[in-house]
Amino acid sequence: MRPLPPGVASRRSASLTRWTLLVTVCLAVLPSGVAQATSPKNPLLRTGKLAATSCQEPPIIDRGVPLTREYLAAAVKCLNTSWSAHLTRAGLRFRKPAVRFYEEPARRVCGVRWPANADAFYCTERATLVFPLTGYWIEGRTDLYPLKVAAHEYGHHLQSLTGVRAGYEARVRSDRTHQAELGRRYELQADCLAGVFLGSVRGSLPRTGQDWEALSGALRAGGDDGDHRTHGTGANRLRWFERGHRAVSPAACDTWTAPPSRVS
């Protein structure tokens, strides 16, 4: 993930090897015909609506004292509760991710170099959520963006648990011409799954309509710029998040069969 202006998305490292080791928020990819066979049969898309869950959202800062670790620990606990119950009801195996917190980015984590400009990420090979406790993405923030980032990275864990990642990586290896679009489909699905979760806990969060509008603005501002396209335009990132948020169901998150314009 890259350093974020309010609500900008995370970026991942550029090498294909690192992509397969650290599937965070990265890559780019796919032509209209390539996506069609990737995930329509994946069981995650057939699990129904995510049940409403009461989620405690502690402050990130209290009377000048940073509470980022406490905030993220509470977020992960709620994510575990919600998604474990959901997958279990659907007859799918669930396993909690490991979680590692760092005061500052380290030289190496999960057996690889810390991804350049990463704020938070998911180590696929070790099923580990990695959260730096400092940085503009979370320090002193009062908006919903850090919760969305945590939910996005957790979305990558769900992709690993349900076979989405394995199918994605196999396609990347067999079709290197379209890696960029494939990566965007992968990342936008995680955005959508984050929307599903936030939609399921919305009623329990002490947030106003302005808070949700601010999150929409942050997502819209978080699209890719320049030639290195990894996550999609701001409009598409917001579109997929809102699809999940409205439907509160992974069924809304089939980015793999969407037309290329929806994953640009």
Short mmCIF file of C-alpha atoms in Angstrom, two decimals:
data_model
loop_
_atom_site.label_atom_id
_atom_site.label_comp_id
_atom_site.label_asym_id
_atom_site.label_seq_id
_atom_site.Cartn_x
_atom_site.Cartn_y
_atom_site.Cartn_z
CA MET A 1 0.00 0.00 0.00
CA ARG A 2 1.20 3.47 -0.76
CA PRO A 3 1.16 6.30 1.77
CA LEU A 4 -2.44 7.53 1.72
CA PRO A 5 -3.98 10.88 1.39
CA PRO A 6 -7.35 10.66 3.18
CA GLY A 7 -8.70 7.49 1.79
CA VAL A 8 -6.19 6.51 -0.80
CA ALA A 9 -5.70 2.83 -1.47
CA SER A 10 -2.70 0.76 -0.65
CA ARG A 11 -0.01 -0.25 -3.15
CA ARG A 12 1.94 -3.41 -3.46
CA SER A 13 5.35 -4.41 -4.68
CA ALA A 14 6.07 -4.88 -8.33
CA SER A 15 7.67 -8.31 -8.72
CA LEU A 16 5.55 -11.29 -9.62
CA THR A 17 7.31 -13.42 -7.00
CA ARG A 18 6.48 -10.94 -4.30
CA TRP A 19 2.94 -10.69 -5.59
CA THR A 20 2.44 -14.37 -5.00
CA LEU A 21 4.01 -14.13 -1.54
CA LEU A 22 2.35 -10.89 -0.46
CA VAL A 23 -1.07 -10.51 -1.91
CA THR A 24 -2.05 -7.22 -0.44
CA VAL A 25 -3.37 -4.57 -2.53
CA CYS A 26 -1.49 -4.94 -5.77
CA LEU A 27 -1.06 -6.02 -9.39
CA ALA A 28 -3.02 -5.14 -12.37
CA VAL A 29 -4.63 -7.18 -15.33
CA LEU A 30 -7.05 -9.01 -17.69
CA PRO A 31 -8.82 -8.98 -21.03
CA SER A 32 -12.51 -9.47 -21.44
CA GLY A 33 -12.24 -13.16 -22.30
CA VAL A 34 -9.67 -14.13 -19.70
CA ALA A 35 -11.72 -13.40 -16.61
CA GLN A 36 -14.70 -15.44 -17.62
CA ALA A 37 -13.40 -18.77 -16.32
CA THR A 38 -11.82 -17.57 -13.09
CA SER A 39 -14.39 -17.57 -10.30
CA PRO A 40 -18.09 -17.97 -11.06
CA LYS A 41 -18.01 -21.42 -9.42
CA ASN A 42 -16.04 -20.28 -6.38
CA PRO A 43 -17.94 -21.19 -3.20
CA LEU A 44 -17.41 -17.76 -1.63
CA LEU A 45 -19.84 -16.27 -4.14
CA ARG A 46 -22.58 -18.67 -3.11
CA THR A 47 -22.54 -18.15 0.65
CA GLY A 48 -25.46 -15.73 0.89
CA LYS A 49 -25.73 -12.54 2.91
CA LEU A 50 -23.38 -11.74 5.75
CA ALA A 51 -25.34 -11.58 8.99
CA ALA A 52 -25.49 -8.28 10.85
CA THR A 53 -22.83 -8.15 13.54
CA SER A 54 -22.31 -5.75 16.43
CA CYS A 55 -18.82 -4.32 16.05
CA GLN A 56 -17.07 -2.22 18.67
CA GLU A 57 -14.99 0.56 17.11
CA PRO A 58 -12.73 2.08 19.76
CA PRO A 59 -11.09 5.46 19.20
CA ILE A 60 -7.74 5.54 17.43
CA ILE A 61 -6.61 8.33 19.71
CA ASP A 62 -7.89 9.21 23.17
CA ARG A 63 -6.85 12.42 24.91
CA GLY A 64 -3.71 12.54 22.84
CA VAL A 65 -2.78 8.89 23.45
CA PRO A 66 -2.53 6.74 20.27
CA LEU A 67 -4.59 3.57 20.46
CA THR A 68 -3.91 2.21 17.00
CA ARG A 69 -3.06 -1.30 18.21
CA GLU A 70 -6.26 -1.48 20.25
CA TYR A 71 -8.28 -0.17 17.33
CA LEU A 72 -6.91 -2.71 14.87
CA ALA A 73 -7.14 -5.59 17.34
CA ALA A 74 -10.83 -4.79 17.84
CA ALA A 75 -11.36 -4.58 14.07
CA VAL A 76 -9.74 -7.98 13.47
CA LYS A 77 -11.72 -9.54 16.32
CA CYS A 78 -14.95 -8.32 14.73
CA LEU A 79 -13.86 -9.52 11.29
CA ASN A 80 -13.06 -12.96 12.72
CA THR A 81 -16.42 -13.19 14.45
CA SER A 82 -18.37 -12.15 11.39
CA TRP A 83 -16.61 -14.14 8.68
CA SER A 84 -16.02 -17.28 10.75
CA ALA A 85 -19.75 -17.59 11.43
CA HIS A 86 -20.52 -16.88 7.78
CA LEU A 87 -18.16 -19.46 6.30
CA THR A 88 -19.10 -22.06 8.90
CA ARG A 89 -22.79 -21.68 8.06
CA ALA A 90 -21.88 -22.14 4.39
CA GLY A 91 -19.99 -25.35 5.18
CA LEU A 92 -16.60 -23.84 4.36
CA ARG A 93 -13.45 -24.20 6.39
CA PHE A 94 -12.41 -21.13 8.39
CA ARG A 95 -9.05 -20.34 9.91
CA LYS A 96 -8.17 -17.10 11.66
CA PRO A 97 -5.32 -15.11 10.16
CA ALA A 98 -2.28 -14.37 12.26
CA VAL A 99 -1.80 -10.68 13.05
CA ARG A 100 1.45 -8.78 13.43
CA PHE A 101 1.81 -5.17 14.52
CA TYR A 102 4.84 -2.98 13.88
CA GLU A 103 5.60 0.43 15.33
CA GLU A 104 7.53 1.19 12.14
CA PRO A 105 8.03 -0.68 8.86
CA ALA A 106 10.69 -3.40 9.23
CA ARG A 107 13.33 -4.44 6.72
CA ARG A 108 11.80 -7.89 6.35
CA VAL A 109 8.48 -9.41 7.31
CA CYS A 110 6.93 -12.82 6.58
CA GLY A 111 10.20 -13.92 5.03
CA VAL A 112 10.37 -11.15 2.41
CA ARG A 113 11.35 -7.52 2.21
CA TRP A 114 8.77 -5.09 3.47
CA PRO A 115 6.85 -3.97 0.35
CA ALA A 116 7.78 -0.50 -0.81
CA ASN A 117 5.31 2.15 0.36
CA ALA A 118 3.11 -0.44 2.06
CA ASP A 119 0.84 0.68 4.87
CA ALA A 120 -0.91 -2.60 5.67
CA PHE A 121 -0.81 -5.88 3.80
CA TYR A 122 -1.49 -9.59 3.85
CA CYS A 123 1.26 -12.20 3.73
CA THR A 124 -0.31 -14.98 1.71
CA GLU A 125 2.19 -17.73 2.46
CA ARG A 126 1.87 -17.23 6.22
CA ALA A 127 -1.77 -16.14 6.33
CA THR A 128 -0.77 -13.04 8.27
CA LEU A 129 -2.26 -9.56 8.44
CA VAL A 130 0.52 -7.00 8.89
CA PHE A 131 -0.34 -3.60 10.35
CA PRO A 132 2.11 -0.76 10.93
CA LEU A 133 0.86 1.35 13.82
CA THR A 134 2.20 4.56 12.35
CA GLY A 135 1.74 6.37 9.08
CA TYR A 136 -0.80 8.69 7.55
CA TRP A 137 -3.19 5.82 6.82
CA ILE A 138 -4.00 5.47 10.53
CA GLU A 139 -2.24 7.92 12.87
CA GLY A 140 -4.66 10.37 14.41
CA ARG A 141 -7.43 9.55 11.96
CA THR A 142 -11.05 9.73 13.04
CA ASP A 143 -12.69 8.49 9.84
CA LEU A 144 -13.67 5.00 8.72
CA TYR A 145 -10.74 4.54 6.39
CA PRO A 146 -8.54 2.42 8.72
CA LEU A 147 -11.47 0.04 9.29
CA LYS A 148 -11.95 -0.26 5.54
CA VAL A 149 -8.22 -0.99 5.06
CA ALA A 150 -8.35 -3.73 7.70
CA ALA A 151 -11.44 -5.20 6.03
CA HIS A 152 -9.76 -5.07 2.61
CA GLU A 153 -6.70 -6.98 3.82
CA TYR A 154 -9.00 -9.47 5.51
CA GLY A 155 -10.68 -9.86 2.14
CA HIS A 156 -7.37 -11.24 0.83
CA HIS A 157 -7.44 -13.79 3.66
CA LEU A 158 -10.92 -14.86 2.55
CA GLN A 159 -9.66 -15.18 -1.02
CA SER A 160 -6.92 -17.50 0.23
CA LEU A 161 -9.30 -19.59 2.34
CA THR A 162 -11.81 -20.14 -0.46
CA GLY A 163 -9.49 -20.86 -3.39
CA VAL A 164 -9.78 -17.49 -5.15
CA ARG A 165 -6.09 -16.72 -4.67
CA ALA A 166 -4.97 -20.11 -5.99
CA GLY A 167 -7.03 -19.65 -9.14
CA TYR A 168 -5.81 -16.09 -9.56
CA GLU A 169 -2.14 -17.01 -9.20
CA ALA A 170 -2.50 -19.91 -11.64
CA ARG A 171 -3.99 -17.56 -14.21
CA VAL A 172 -1.25 -14.99 -13.65
CA ARG A 173 1.36 -17.66 -14.33
CA SER A 174 -0.37 -18.85 -17.49
CA ASP A 175 -1.31 -15.44 -18.91
CA ARG A 176 1.42 -12.92 -18.19
CA THR A 177 0.12 -10.62 -20.89
CA HIS A 178 -2.87 -9.67 -18.75
CA GLN A 179 -1.40 -9.65 -15.27
CA ALA A 180 -2.37 -6.05 -14.64
CA GLU A 181 -6.08 -6.50 -15.22
CA LEU A 182 -6.11 -9.77 -13.29
CA GLY A 183 -4.51 -8.00 -10.34
CA ARG A 184 -7.10 -5.24 -10.43
CA ARG A 185 -9.89 -7.82 -10.46
CA TYR A 186 -8.27 -9.43 -7.43
CA GLU A 187 -7.88 -6.13 -5.57
CA LEU A 188 -11.32 -4.81 -6.46
CA GLN A 189 -12.85 -8.00 -5.14
CA ALA A 190 -11.14 -7.31 -1.80
CA ASP A 191 -12.61 -3.78 -1.91
CA CYS A 192 -16.03 -5.31 -2.48
CA LEU A 193 -15.62 -7.79 0.39
CA ALA A 194 -14.61 -4.89 2.61
CA GLY A 195 -17.88 -3.24 1.61
CA VAL A 196 -19.81 -6.41 2.50
CA PHE A 197 -18.32 -6.40 5.99
CA LEU A 198 -18.83 -2.69 6.63
CA GLY A 199 -22.40 -3.03 5.42
CA SER A 200 -23.00 -5.85 7.90
CA VAL A 201 -21.74 -3.84 10.89
CA ARG A 202 -22.99 -0.41 9.85
CA GLY A 203 -25.94 -0.47 12.25
CA SER A 204 -23.65 -1.03 15.24
CA LEU A 205 -21.17 1.74 14.46
CA PRO A 206 -21.70 5.16 16.06
CA ARG A 207 -21.18 6.92 12.73
CA THR A 208 -23.10 9.64 10.94
CA GLY A 209 -24.05 9.91 7.30
CA GLN A 210 -21.21 12.40 6.91
CA ASP A 211 -18.74 9.75 8.06
CA TRP A 212 -19.91 7.40 5.31
CA GLU A 213 -19.79 10.19 2.74
CA ALA A 214 -16.24 10.94 3.83
CA LEU A 215 -15.29 7.30 3.31
CA SER A 216 -16.79 7.40 -0.19
CA GLY A 217 -14.71 10.48 -0.94
CA ALA A 218 -11.59 8.79 0.38
CA LEU A 219 -12.16 5.73 -1.79
CA ARG A 220 -12.85 7.84 -4.85
CA ALA A 221 -9.57 9.68 -4.23
CA GLY A 222 -7.70 6.41 -3.87
CA GLY A 223 -7.59 5.27 -7.46
CA ASP A 224 -4.50 4.48 -9.47
CA ASP A 225 -2.54 7.19 -11.17
CA GLY A 226 0.12 6.98 -13.83
CA ASP A 227 1.33 3.92 -15.70
CA HIS A 228 1.62 1.51 -12.76
CA ARG A 229 -2.00 0.35 -12.43
CA THR A 230 -2.64 -1.97 -9.52
CA HIS A 231 -6.02 -1.26 -7.91
CA GLY A 232 -8.29 0.43 -10.40
CA THR A 233 -9.67 3.92 -10.83
CA GLY A 234 -11.18 5.74 -7.90
CA ALA A 235 -14.61 5.41 -9.50
CA ASN A 236 -14.23 1.64 -9.81
CA ARG A 237 -12.83 1.21 -6.31
CA LEU A 238 -15.81 3.07 -4.92
CA ARG A 239 -18.23 1.22 -7.21
CA TRP A 240 -17.13 -2.22 -6.01
CA PHE A 241 -17.03 -1.19 -2.38
CA GLU A 242 -20.56 0.17 -2.66
CA ARG A 243 -21.78 -2.97 -4.44
CA GLY A 244 -20.67 -5.04 -1.49
CA HIS A 245 -21.94 -2.50 1.02
CA ARG A 246 -25.43 -2.45 -0.49
CA ALA A 247 -25.77 -6.18 -1.06
CA VAL A 248 -24.03 -7.30 2.16
CA SER A 249 -23.24 -10.46 0.22
CA PRO A 250 -20.10 -11.85 -1.44
CA ALA A 251 -22.31 -12.68 -4.44
CA ALA A 252 -22.01 -9.01 -5.40
CA CYS A 253 -18.23 -9.34 -5.61
CA ASP A 254 -17.72 -11.31 -8.82
CA THR A 255 -15.14 -8.99 -10.34
CA TRP A 256 -13.86 -11.82 -12.52
CA THR A 257 -16.74 -11.76 -15.00
CA ALA A 258 -17.18 -7.97 -15.00
CA PRO A 259 -16.46 -6.11 -18.26
CA PRO A 260 -12.98 -4.57 -18.51
CA SER A 261 -14.37 -1.04 -18.08
CA ARG A 262 -15.51 -1.98 -14.56
CA VAL A 263 -12.03 -3.10 -13.54
CA SER A 264 -9.96 -0.42 -15.23
#
